[in-house]
Amino acid sequence: MNHFLPWHLDTAREWLAGRERFAHAWLLHGEAGIGKLDFAVAAAASLLCETPQDGLACGHCIACGWFASGNHPDLRRIRPEAVAQAEGAQNGEADEAEAPAGARRAPSKDIRIDQIRGLESWFNTATHRGGWRVALLYPAQALNTIAANALLKVLEEPPAHTVFLMVTDAPDRLLPTLVSRCRRLPLAAPPPATALQWLTEQGVKQPDQWLAAAGGTPLSALRLAQKQDEPCPGWLGQLLAPLAQGQRPDVGNLTESLEKMAAAEWLDALQRIFTDLLLADHGLPVRYFPALAEATARAAARAQSARLADTAHWLCSQRALAGHTLNPKLFIHATLQRVALVLA
């Protein structure tokens, strides 16, 4: 998608109006799931467009045609191999680096130094249409230390006519010296009404439930709606309903139902329900699963506040084990048992 999302359109127009005095590097940051990458891609298209309309890409010029086909010579995407693979980068788009021929290894989750060094020849050639050259780097927190230092050296003596657009959810995880070389552009989440309208336009049913399940971020809500059958997982209701009545859930059956699911997915749901339990424990509205609000309030009333908080913290620590457990079934069973004991 090469268009700005509705809630970022005004920001984009105001920002792009000053392109004659543009900084050489921008850090686009904000909450995950609000469309920062969509903003960066649309910004790159607008900067490369030869006949921008109100600062935005026209969609009709030669440069926009190149951009749409994924082969604009003045655009480079710098991203981990794993991200490129997930995006299905098979359309011939100019990319900053490729895995060595015949390499048999898992795709890297880091942005590596060879990807930064691979830009040098690109910097030393003239732009094809006499305009900008745009380097789109994401997620910036994937830069390993060596690559970050290499990029810092580039930004200390920036190439002419080149703009770096770096996208991150976590600017605090970047080298402070790297951040200091960039202008920061914070991007906001949309108001709930705007997000709900957009989700409805995307064909999402029960947009309020999906938006809640995603913590209020519309792109995350859309991804959830495309991946799951319902905003509140059925197994979560099966876990919580008996606990709200002072009964034990059937942990064995629940374990069987979760065994084929990625650990990060069911752990994420448990972390969210514990956030709701903590909110209910303090008399506040739940955030993620309003359909379970009544059962959540009853379960929270039966639990001790300190044990709820301790278990919420413990669930966070389990995320580090999710991809490395030797016995997934035992891991699920033990986790559900602990949750049940806290709420029993």
Short mmCIF file of C-alpha atoms in Angstrom, two decimals:
data_model
loop_
_atom_site.label_atom_id
_atom_site.label_comp_id
_atom_site.label_asym_id
_atom_site.label_seq_id
_atom_site.Cartn_x
_atom_site.Cartn_y
_atom_site.Cartn_z
CA MET A 1 0.00 0.00 0.00
CA ASN A 2 1.43 3.37 -1.04
CA HIS A 3 -1.21 5.56 0.60
CA PHE A 4 -1.16 7.23 3.99
CA LEU A 5 -3.68 5.90 6.47
CA PRO A 6 -6.49 8.38 7.26
CA TRP A 7 -5.25 9.20 10.76
CA HIS A 8 -1.75 10.07 9.49
CA LEU A 9 -2.74 12.09 6.42
CA ASP A 10 -2.59 15.55 8.03
CA THR A 11 0.75 14.74 9.68
CA ALA A 12 2.13 13.59 6.32
CA ARG A 13 1.02 16.70 4.46
CA GLU A 14 2.49 19.03 7.06
CA TRP A 15 5.74 17.06 7.25
CA LEU A 16 6.22 16.75 3.48
CA ALA A 17 5.50 20.44 2.94
CA GLY A 18 9.02 21.13 4.17
CA ARG A 19 10.81 18.67 1.89
CA GLU A 20 13.11 21.40 0.50
CA ARG A 21 14.68 21.62 3.98
CA PHE A 22 14.39 17.92 4.73
CA ALA A 23 16.69 16.27 7.25
CA HIS A 24 18.86 13.45 5.90
CA ALA A 25 17.57 10.92 8.47
CA TRP A 26 14.19 10.53 10.15
CA LEU A 27 13.17 8.23 12.98
CA LEU A 28 9.48 7.36 12.60
CA HIS A 29 8.29 5.97 15.91
CA GLY A 30 5.11 5.18 17.80
CA GLU A 31 3.02 2.34 19.16
CA ALA A 32 3.07 -1.00 17.34
CA GLY A 33 0.12 -1.61 15.05
CA ILE A 34 -0.71 1.99 14.11
CA GLY A 35 0.74 1.92 10.59
CA LYS A 36 4.26 3.35 10.90
CA LEU A 37 5.62 1.19 8.09
CA ASP A 38 2.66 2.14 5.87
CA PHE A 39 3.53 5.78 6.62
CA ALA A 40 7.19 5.24 5.72
CA VAL A 41 6.37 3.45 2.45
CA ALA A 42 3.89 6.17 1.44
CA ALA A 43 6.47 8.80 2.43
CA ALA A 44 9.11 7.13 0.25
CA ALA A 45 6.67 7.09 -2.68
CA SER A 46 5.91 10.79 -2.13
CA LEU A 47 9.58 11.76 -1.93
CA LEU A 48 10.36 9.89 -5.14
CA CYS A 49 7.30 11.16 -7.04
CA GLU A 50 8.10 13.65 -9.82
CA THR A 51 4.74 15.43 -9.76
CA PRO A 52 3.52 15.31 -6.16
CA GLN A 53 0.00 16.53 -5.43
CA ASP A 54 -0.28 18.50 -2.19
CA GLY A 55 3.04 16.90 -1.21
CA LEU A 56 1.80 13.34 -1.77
CA ALA A 57 2.64 10.83 -4.51
CA CYS A 58 0.54 11.38 -7.64
CA GLY A 59 0.41 7.70 -8.52
CA HIS A 60 0.71 8.41 -12.27
CA CYS A 61 4.25 9.58 -13.09
CA ILE A 62 7.11 7.32 -14.20
CA ALA A 63 8.61 7.30 -10.72
CA CYS A 64 5.29 6.24 -9.16
CA GLY A 65 5.02 3.47 -11.75
CA TRP A 66 8.47 2.20 -10.83
CA PHE A 67 7.59 2.41 -7.17
CA ALA A 68 4.33 0.50 -7.60
CA SER A 69 6.09 -2.29 -9.50
CA GLY A 70 8.70 -2.58 -6.73
CA ASN A 71 11.75 -1.71 -8.81
CA HIS A 72 12.44 2.00 -8.31
CA PRO A 73 16.24 2.30 -8.59
CA ASP A 74 16.40 5.11 -6.03
CA LEU A 75 14.74 3.09 -3.26
CA ARG A 76 16.38 0.54 -0.99
CA ARG A 77 14.74 -1.45 1.79
CA ILE A 78 17.04 -2.43 4.64
CA ARG A 79 15.36 -5.11 6.74
CA PRO A 80 16.22 -8.48 8.26
CA GLU A 81 16.11 -11.48 5.96
CA ALA A 82 13.31 -12.93 8.11
CA VAL A 83 11.19 -9.82 7.57
CA ALA A 84 11.84 -9.80 3.82
CA GLN A 85 10.89 -13.48 3.66
CA ALA A 86 7.70 -12.88 5.64
CA GLU A 87 6.77 -10.05 3.29
CA GLY A 88 7.24 -12.34 0.33
CA ALA A 89 9.87 -10.20 -1.37
CA GLN A 90 9.74 -12.05 -4.68
CA ASN A 91 8.78 -9.19 -7.00
CA GLY A 92 12.22 -8.09 -8.09
CA GLU A 93 12.22 -5.08 -5.79
CA ALA A 94 15.69 -3.66 -5.28
CA ASP A 95 16.89 -5.02 -1.96
CA GLU A 96 19.97 -4.14 0.00
CA ALA A 97 21.39 -7.66 0.40
CA GLU A 98 20.66 -11.25 -0.39
CA ALA A 99 21.54 -14.42 1.38
CA PRO A 100 24.59 -16.16 -0.11
CA ALA A 101 23.77 -18.57 -2.90
CA GLY A 102 23.17 -22.05 -1.61
CA ALA A 103 23.22 -20.92 2.01
CA ARG A 104 21.32 -23.29 4.27
CA ARG A 105 20.57 -21.37 7.41
CA ALA A 106 17.64 -19.76 9.10
CA PRO A 107 16.98 -16.23 7.80
CA SER A 108 18.56 -13.62 10.03
CA LYS A 109 16.37 -11.57 12.35
CA ASP A 110 19.04 -8.85 12.51
CA ILE A 111 19.99 -6.06 10.16
CA ARG A 112 23.64 -6.93 9.53
CA ILE A 113 26.69 -4.85 8.75
CA ASP A 114 26.99 -6.26 5.21
CA GLN A 115 23.56 -4.81 4.47
CA ILE A 116 24.79 -1.34 5.48
CA ARG A 117 28.07 -1.74 3.60
CA GLY A 118 26.14 -2.94 0.56
CA LEU A 119 24.65 0.53 0.19
CA GLU A 120 28.02 2.17 -0.55
CA SER A 121 27.97 1.68 -4.32
CA TRP A 122 24.37 2.91 -4.40
CA PHE A 123 25.38 6.10 -2.60
CA ASN A 124 28.14 6.71 -5.15
CA THR A 125 25.87 6.66 -8.19
CA ALA A 126 23.72 9.56 -9.35
CA THR A 127 19.99 9.33 -8.79
CA HIS A 128 18.16 8.12 -11.89
CA ARG A 129 15.72 11.02 -12.19
CA GLY A 130 17.74 13.75 -10.48
CA GLY A 131 15.63 13.65 -7.32
CA TRP A 132 15.84 11.99 -3.92
CA ARG A 133 17.33 8.66 -3.02
CA VAL A 134 15.40 6.94 -0.18
CA ALA A 135 16.67 4.26 2.19
CA LEU A 136 13.82 2.62 4.10
CA LEU A 137 15.11 0.80 7.19
CA TYR A 138 12.86 -1.27 9.45
CA PRO A 139 12.51 -2.26 12.17
CA ALA A 140 15.38 -0.09 13.35
CA GLN A 141 15.70 -2.02 16.63
CA ALA A 142 16.80 -5.02 14.53
CA LEU A 143 20.14 -3.31 13.83
CA ASN A 144 22.81 -5.30 15.61
CA THR A 145 25.52 -3.30 17.37
CA ILE A 146 28.07 -3.57 14.56
CA ALA A 147 25.52 -2.57 11.91
CA ALA A 148 24.27 0.32 14.06
CA ASN A 149 27.80 1.69 14.37
CA ALA A 150 28.33 1.34 10.62
CA LEU A 151 25.09 3.23 9.97
CA LEU A 152 26.17 5.91 12.46
CA LYS A 153 29.30 6.55 10.38
CA VAL A 154 27.14 6.92 7.26
CA LEU A 155 24.87 9.42 8.99
CA GLU A 156 27.82 11.44 10.28
CA GLU A 157 28.71 12.20 6.65
CA PRO A 158 25.38 11.66 4.88
CA PRO A 159 25.37 10.96 1.13
CA ALA A 160 23.97 13.75 -1.01
CA HIS A 161 20.29 13.67 -2.03
CA THR A 162 19.67 10.73 0.31
CA VAL A 163 16.96 10.43 2.95
CA PHE A 164 16.92 7.64 5.54
CA LEU A 165 13.49 6.70 6.88
CA MET A 166 13.93 4.47 9.92
CA VAL A 167 10.90 2.86 11.54
CA THR A 168 10.76 1.61 15.12
CA ASP A 169 8.38 0.71 17.92
CA ALA A 170 11.16 1.12 20.47
CA PRO A 171 13.48 4.13 20.02
CA ASP A 172 14.86 3.48 23.51
CA ARG A 173 16.43 0.28 22.19
CA LEU A 174 18.56 2.15 19.65
CA LEU A 175 22.05 3.56 20.18
CA PRO A 176 21.62 7.06 21.66
CA THR A 177 24.29 8.35 19.27
CA LEU A 178 22.29 6.96 16.33
CA VAL A 179 19.07 8.57 17.55
CA SER A 180 20.90 11.88 17.95
CA ARG A 181 21.73 11.85 14.23
CA CYS A 182 18.04 11.63 13.27
CA ARG A 183 15.09 13.97 13.36
CA ARG A 184 12.25 12.31 15.23
CA LEU A 185 8.72 12.11 13.86
CA PRO A 186 6.32 10.60 16.42
CA LEU A 187 3.22 9.02 14.91
CA ALA A 188 0.00 8.82 16.90
CA ALA A 189 -2.60 6.10 17.21
CA PRO A 190 -6.01 7.03 15.81
CA PRO A 191 -8.98 7.93 18.02
CA PRO A 192 -11.22 4.88 18.61
CA ALA A 193 -13.99 6.21 16.35
CA THR A 194 -11.56 6.64 13.45
CA ALA A 195 -10.07 3.18 14.01
CA LEU A 196 -13.53 1.58 14.15
CA GLN A 197 -14.64 3.29 10.96
CA TRP A 198 -11.50 2.15 9.16
CA LEU A 199 -11.89 -1.45 10.36
CA THR A 200 -15.50 -1.45 9.20
CA GLU A 201 -14.35 -0.24 5.77
CA GLN A 202 -11.92 -3.17 5.69
CA GLY A 203 -14.85 -5.55 6.14
CA VAL A 204 -14.13 -6.45 9.76
CA LYS A 205 -17.18 -7.65 11.69
CA GLN A 206 -17.40 -6.74 15.38
CA PRO A 207 -14.69 -4.09 14.94
CA ASP A 208 -15.03 -2.90 18.54
CA GLN A 209 -14.22 -6.39 19.86
CA TRP A 210 -11.24 -6.84 17.53
CA LEU A 211 -9.94 -3.35 18.33
CA ALA A 212 -10.14 -4.10 22.05
CA ALA A 213 -8.36 -7.45 21.60
CA ALA A 214 -5.54 -5.61 19.81
CA GLY A 215 -5.19 -3.00 22.53
CA GLY A 216 -6.66 -0.19 20.42
CA THR A 217 -4.29 -0.43 17.45
CA PRO A 218 -6.18 -0.85 14.15
CA LEU A 219 -3.59 -2.66 12.01
CA SER A 220 -3.03 -5.20 14.78
CA ALA A 221 -6.81 -5.60 14.99
CA LEU A 222 -7.03 -6.21 11.24
CA ARG A 223 -4.26 -8.82 11.38
CA LEU A 224 -6.00 -10.59 14.27
CA ALA A 225 -9.32 -10.59 12.42
CA GLN A 226 -7.63 -12.13 9.38
CA LYS A 227 -5.89 -14.79 11.46
CA GLN A 228 -8.44 -15.76 14.13
CA ASP A 229 -12.07 -16.82 13.98
CA GLU A 230 -13.16 -14.70 16.94
CA PRO A 231 -11.76 -11.71 18.85
CA CYS A 232 -11.91 -13.54 22.17
CA PRO A 233 -10.41 -17.05 21.84
CA GLY A 234 -12.90 -19.72 22.85
CA TRP A 235 -10.35 -21.55 24.95
CA LEU A 236 -9.85 -18.45 27.08
CA GLY A 237 -13.54 -18.41 27.95
CA GLN A 238 -13.35 -22.13 28.79
CA LEU A 239 -10.47 -21.35 31.15
CA LEU A 240 -12.05 -18.37 32.85
CA ALA A 241 -15.74 -19.32 33.12
CA PRO A 242 -15.32 -22.12 35.68
CA LEU A 243 -12.75 -20.11 37.64
CA ALA A 244 -15.27 -17.28 37.95
CA GLN A 245 -17.61 -19.81 39.59
CA GLY A 246 -14.97 -21.15 41.94
CA GLN A 247 -14.50 -24.34 39.92
CA ARG A 248 -11.43 -25.89 38.33
CA PRO A 249 -11.15 -25.78 34.52
CA ASP A 250 -10.33 -28.90 32.53
CA VAL A 251 -6.64 -28.16 32.08
CA GLY A 252 -6.05 -31.42 30.22
CA ASN A 253 -8.52 -30.64 27.45
CA LEU A 254 -7.33 -27.04 27.23
CA THR A 255 -3.76 -28.28 26.86
CA GLU A 256 -4.82 -30.48 23.94
CA SER A 257 -6.55 -27.53 22.22
CA LEU A 258 -3.49 -25.27 22.60
CA GLU A 259 -0.88 -27.82 21.55
CA LYS A 260 -1.10 -26.94 17.85
CA MET A 261 -0.99 -23.21 18.53
CA ALA A 262 2.24 -21.18 18.60
CA ALA A 263 3.31 -20.65 22.20
CA ALA A 264 3.67 -16.90 21.68
CA GLU A 265 0.02 -16.72 20.60
CA TRP A 266 -1.56 -18.38 23.64
CA LEU A 267 0.90 -16.72 26.03
CA ASP A 268 -0.04 -13.35 24.56
CA ALA A 269 -3.72 -14.08 25.22
CA LEU A 270 -2.94 -15.08 28.82
CA GLN A 271 -0.91 -11.91 29.37
CA ARG A 272 -3.81 -9.83 28.07
CA ILE A 273 -6.39 -11.53 30.24
CA PHE A 274 -4.15 -10.96 33.27
CA THR A 275 -3.99 -7.28 32.38
CA ASP A 276 -7.81 -7.33 32.36
CA LEU A 277 -7.85 -9.19 35.69
CA LEU A 278 -5.58 -6.58 37.27
CA LEU A 279 -7.75 -3.77 35.91
CA ALA A 280 -10.91 -5.47 37.24
CA ASP A 281 -9.19 -6.02 40.58
CA HIS A 282 -8.86 -2.23 40.85
CA GLY A 283 -12.43 -1.58 39.75
CA LEU A 284 -11.46 -0.42 36.25
CA PRO A 285 -12.96 -1.46 32.89
CA VAL A 286 -11.21 -4.32 31.11
CA ARG A 287 -9.13 -3.43 28.08
CA TYR A 288 -8.71 -6.48 25.86
CA PHE A 289 -11.65 -8.85 26.22
CA PRO A 290 -14.89 -6.98 26.98
CA ALA A 291 -16.90 -10.12 26.10
CA LEU A 292 -15.38 -11.73 29.21
CA ALA A 293 -15.78 -8.66 31.43
CA GLU A 294 -18.27 -10.27 33.84
CA ALA A 295 -16.30 -13.50 34.27
CA THR A 296 -13.09 -11.48 34.58
CA ALA A 297 -14.52 -9.35 37.39
CA ARG A 298 -15.74 -12.43 39.28
CA ALA A 299 -12.44 -14.24 38.90
CA ALA A 300 -10.48 -11.17 39.98
CA ALA A 301 -12.67 -10.81 43.07
CA ARG A 302 -11.74 -14.36 44.13
CA ALA A 303 -7.98 -13.84 43.70
CA GLN A 304 -5.36 -12.08 45.79
CA SER A 305 -4.04 -8.89 44.20
CA ALA A 306 -0.40 -9.72 44.92
CA ARG A 307 -0.71 -13.19 43.35
CA LEU A 308 -2.36 -11.71 40.25
CA ALA A 309 0.52 -9.25 39.83
CA ASP A 310 3.16 -11.92 40.44
CA THR A 311 1.62 -14.25 37.87
CA ALA A 312 1.34 -11.46 35.30
CA HIS A 313 5.06 -10.80 35.77
CA TRP A 314 5.81 -14.54 35.57
CA LEU A 315 3.92 -14.85 32.27
CA CYS A 316 6.16 -12.13 30.81
CA SER A 317 9.22 -14.17 31.75
CA GLN A 318 7.76 -17.26 30.05
CA ARG A 319 7.87 -15.50 26.67
CA ALA A 320 11.64 -16.02 26.65
CA LEU A 321 11.07 -19.80 26.92
CA ALA A 322 8.27 -20.03 24.38
CA GLY A 323 10.45 -20.91 21.40
CA HIS A 324 12.91 -23.14 23.26
CA THR A 325 10.84 -25.48 25.41
CA LEU A 326 11.72 -29.15 24.89
CA ASN A 327 8.23 -30.38 25.77
CA PRO A 328 5.54 -27.98 24.48
CA LYS A 329 2.67 -29.99 25.95
CA LEU A 330 4.20 -30.01 29.42
CA PHE A 331 4.95 -26.29 29.10
CA ILE A 332 1.29 -25.53 28.28
CA HIS A 333 -0.03 -27.76 31.05
CA ALA A 334 2.27 -26.28 33.69
CA THR A 335 1.40 -22.72 32.66
CA LEU A 336 -2.35 -23.34 32.74
CA GLN A 337 -2.05 -25.12 36.09
CA ARG A 338 -0.31 -22.12 37.61
CA VAL A 339 -2.94 -19.75 36.23
CA ALA A 340 -5.75 -21.96 37.57
CA LEU A 341 -4.18 -22.14 41.02
CA VAL A 342 -3.86 -18.36 41.23
CA LEU A 343 -7.51 -17.85 40.34
CA ALA A 344 -8.95 -20.87 42.17
#
